[in-house]
Structures are given as structure tokens and as C-alpha cells.
CSV table of C-alpha atoms in Angstrom, one decimal:
chain,number,residue,atom,x,y,z
M,754,MET,CA,10.5,72.6,31.2
M,755,LYS,CA,14.3,72.4,31.5
M,756,LYS,CA,13.8,76.3,31.2
M,757,ILE,CA,12.6,76.6,34.4
M,758,ILE,CA,15.0,73.9,36.5
M,759,LEU,CA,17.8,75.9,34.6
M,760,ALA,CA,16.6,79.0,36.2
M,761,SER,CA,15.9,77.4,39.1
M,762,LEU,CA,19.5,76.0,39.3
M,763,ALA,CA,20.8,79.6,38.4
M,764,ALA,CA,18.8,81.5,41.4
M,765,SER,CA,20.1,78.8,43.7
M,766,LEU,CA,23.4,79.5,42.9
M,767,LEU,CA,23.2,83.6,43.3
M,768,VAL,CA,21.7,83.2,46.7
M,769,ALA,CA,24.3,80.8,47.5
M,770,GLN,CA,26.8,83.1,46.5
M,771,ALA,CA,25.4,85.9,47.6
M,772,ALA,CA,25.4,84.5,50.8
M,773,TYR,CA,29.4,83.9,51.0
M,774,GLY,CA,29.9,87.5,49.1
M,775,ALA,CA,31.6,85.8,46.4
M,776,THR,CA,32.0,82.2,44.6
M,777,CYS,CA,33.6,79.7,46.9
M,778,PRO,CA,37.7,80.5,46.8
M,779,ALA,CA,38.2,76.4,46.0
M,780,ALA,CA,35.7,73.1,46.5
M,781,LYS,CA,39.2,71.5,47.1
M,782,PHE,CA,40.2,71.9,51.1
M,783,SER,CA,44.5,71.2,49.9
M,784,ALA,CA,43.3,74.4,47.4
M,785,PHE,CA,41.3,76.2,49.6
M,786,PHE,CA,43.4,76.5,52.8
M,787,PRO,CA,46.2,78.0,51.5
M,788,LYS,CA,44.0,80.6,50.2
M,789,PHE,CA,42.1,81.1,53.5
M,790,ALA,CA,45.4,81.3,55.5
M,791,ASP,CA,47.2,84.1,53.7
M,792,SER,CA,44.7,86.2,53.3
M,793,VAL,CA,42.7,88.3,55.9
M,794,ALA,CA,39.7,89.2,53.4
M,795,VAL,CA,39.0,85.2,53.0
M,796,GLN,CA,39.7,85.0,56.1
M,797,LYS,CA,36.9,87.3,57.2
M,798,ALA,CA,34.6,85.5,54.5
M,799,TYR,CA,34.6,82.6,55.4
M,800,THR,CA,34.4,82.4,59.3
M,801,ASP,CA,31.6,81.3,61.2
M,802,TYR,CA,30.7,84.4,63.2
M,803,PRO,CA,30.4,84.7,66.4
M,804,LEU,CA,33.1,81.6,66.5
M,805,ALA,CA,33.5,79.3,68.9
M,806,HIS,CA,36.7,79.2,70.2
M,807,VAL,CA,38.1,76.5,72.5
M,808,LEU,CA,41.1,77.8,75.3
M,809,LEU,CA,43.3,75.9,77.9
M,810,ASP,CA,42.6,77.1,81.2
M,811,HIS,CA,46.4,76.5,83.1
M,812,GLU,CA,45.9,77.7,86.7
M,813,ALA,CA,43.4,74.9,86.7
M,814,ARG,CA,44.3,72.1,89.4
M,815,PRO,CA,44.8,69.3,89.3
M,816,GLU,CA,44.8,69.7,85.4
M,817,PRO,CA,44.7,72.4,82.9
M,818,ARG,CA,40.8,72.6,82.4
M,819,GLU,CA,39.1,73.8,78.6
M,820,ILE,CA,37.3,77.2,78.3
M,821,ARG,CA,34.8,77.4,76.1
M,822,VAL,CA,33.2,80.8,74.4
M,823,LYS,CA,32.0,82.8,71.1
M,824,VAL,CA,33.5,85.3,69.7
M,825,GLU,CA,31.5,88.1,67.6
M,826,LYS,CA,33.3,89.4,64.7
M,827,ALA,CA,34.4,92.8,65.8
M,828,LYS,CA,36.1,91.4,68.6
M,829,LEU,CA,38.4,88.5,66.6
M,830,THR,CA,41.7,90.0,65.5
M,831,PHE,CA,43.0,89.7,61.9
M,832,PRO,CA,44.5,87.5,60.8
M,833,LEU,CA,43.5,84.1,62.4
M,834,ILE,CA,46.3,82.9,61.2
M,835,PRO,CA,49.5,84.6,61.1
M,836,PRO,CA,51.1,85.0,57.0
M,837,ALA,CA,53.6,83.0,55.7
M,838,THR,CA,56.6,86.2,56.6
M,839,GLU,CA,55.8,85.8,60.2
M,840,ARG,CA,55.0,82.3,60.5
M,841,LYS,CA,58.6,81.8,59.0
M,842,ARG,CA,60.1,84.3,61.7
M,843,ALA,CA,58.4,82.6,64.2
M,844,LYS,CA,59.5,79.1,63.1
M,845,LEU,CA,55.7,78.2,62.8
M,846,ALA,CA,54.7,75.3,60.9
M,847,LEU,CA,51.1,74.7,58.7
M,848,ARG,CA,49.5,71.2,58.2
M,849,ILE,CA,46.6,70.1,57.0
M,850,ASP,CA,45.7,66.9,59.6
M,851,GLU,CA,42.6,65.9,57.9
M,852,ALA,CA,40.4,66.7,54.8
M,853,SER,CA,37.4,65.0,54.1
M,854,ASP,CA,34.8,66.0,51.9
M,855,THR,CA,32.7,67.8,54.4
M,856,ASN,CA,35.5,68.7,57.4
M,857,ALA,CA,38.9,69.5,57.9
M,858,LYS,CA,41.5,70.1,60.1
M,859,ALA,CA,44.8,72.2,59.7
M,860,THR,CA,47.3,72.9,62.5
M,861,LEU,CA,49.2,75.9,63.5
M,862,PHE,CA,52.6,75.2,65.8
M,863,ASN,CA,56.3,75.2,67.2
M,864,ALA,CA,56.3,71.6,69.2
M,865,GLU,CA,59.8,73.8,70.5
M,866,ARG,CA,57.9,76.3,72.4
M,867,GLY,CA,54.6,73.7,73.3
M,868,TYR,CA,52.2,76.1,70.8
M,869,LYS,CA,49.4,74.7,69.0
M,870,LYS,CA,46.6,76.2,67.6
M,871,GLU,CA,43.9,73.8,66.0
M,872,TYR,CA,41.4,75.1,63.2
M,873,TYR,CA,38.0,73.3,62.5
M,874,PHE,CA,36.3,73.6,59.3
M,875,ARG,CA,32.8,72.5,57.5
M,876,LYS,CA,32.0,72.1,54.4
M,877,ASP,CA,28.0,73.8,52.9
M,878,ALA,CA,28.5,76.0,50.1
M,879,CYS,CA,31.7,76.6,50.5
M,880,TRP,CA,34.1,75.8,53.6
M,881,LYS,CA,34.3,78.1,56.7
M,882,LEU,CA,36.0,78.1,59.9
M,883,GLU,CA,34.3,77.2,62.5
M,884,ARG,CA,36.3,76.8,65.6
M,885,ILE,CA,39.5,77.0,66.2
M,886,GLU,CA,40.8,75.6,69.7
M,887,ASP,CA,44.3,76.3,71.1
M,888,ARG,CA,46.1,73.9,73.0
M,889,SER,CA,49.3,75.6,73.4
M,890,MET,CA,51.3,74.6,77.4
């Protein structure tokens, strides 16, 4: 009986790995996020498609309004988060705002320029980017 249970667990693990293309880079978001931020390959593998994207329409009156779209993988421009060298050059800061066992949020920003992008993640078998909200002014 134990052999059957172990075989079943092993098979489930292989199916989960195949679904994600590899093992999860890290179980904790604090360890996963730096790998995601600095690798286009990790970004492509651990993003939900189509990716939910929220933008602000600054032309809307009397106040900006949200525009919600779903973007297919083929139409996304990678990297979704600029590499560290580009972030430094553009004076962009990257921080983890929230992280629970199943949800997390990180923000890329430059307060002086009004630049702000929020990245929302969900964890099932591994962390996956599920939405980007561009809150830039």
C-alpha cells in the first residue's frame, strides 16, 4: 500500500513539473521573486497567459479610468521587469510589498517621475505572475 501511495505522489510531482516545465525556482516568494525579476526565462515560464494587464487612461474625464485587458504571450514584450542594470540606470526601485503563502505583490517605481507598476502573483504548485497594474501618472 505504501508503494502505491509513493508511486502516486511521485507521478503527481512529475505531472506538476511537466505543467510548469521545471521545478519551482523557490517555494518562498522572497526567494522566488529575485529569480523572476532577473531572468526572462523564469518570467516566461512562470507567467499566466493571457496575462491580465490594468492601465490608466489619463485622457478620461473627470478622472483617469482603468482599462483592463488580457495580453497573449506572443504580444508581451519581455523582460516584464527590466534587468537590474536597466533599473539602476533609470533609477527604478523594486520592492516586495506583500507576501503570504498564496499571494504576493511587488512594485517597480520611481516616485520622482510618477512611475509605478504593480506585479501580482499567485501560488499554486509554484508562484506565477497573474496581473500587472500600470499605475504610472
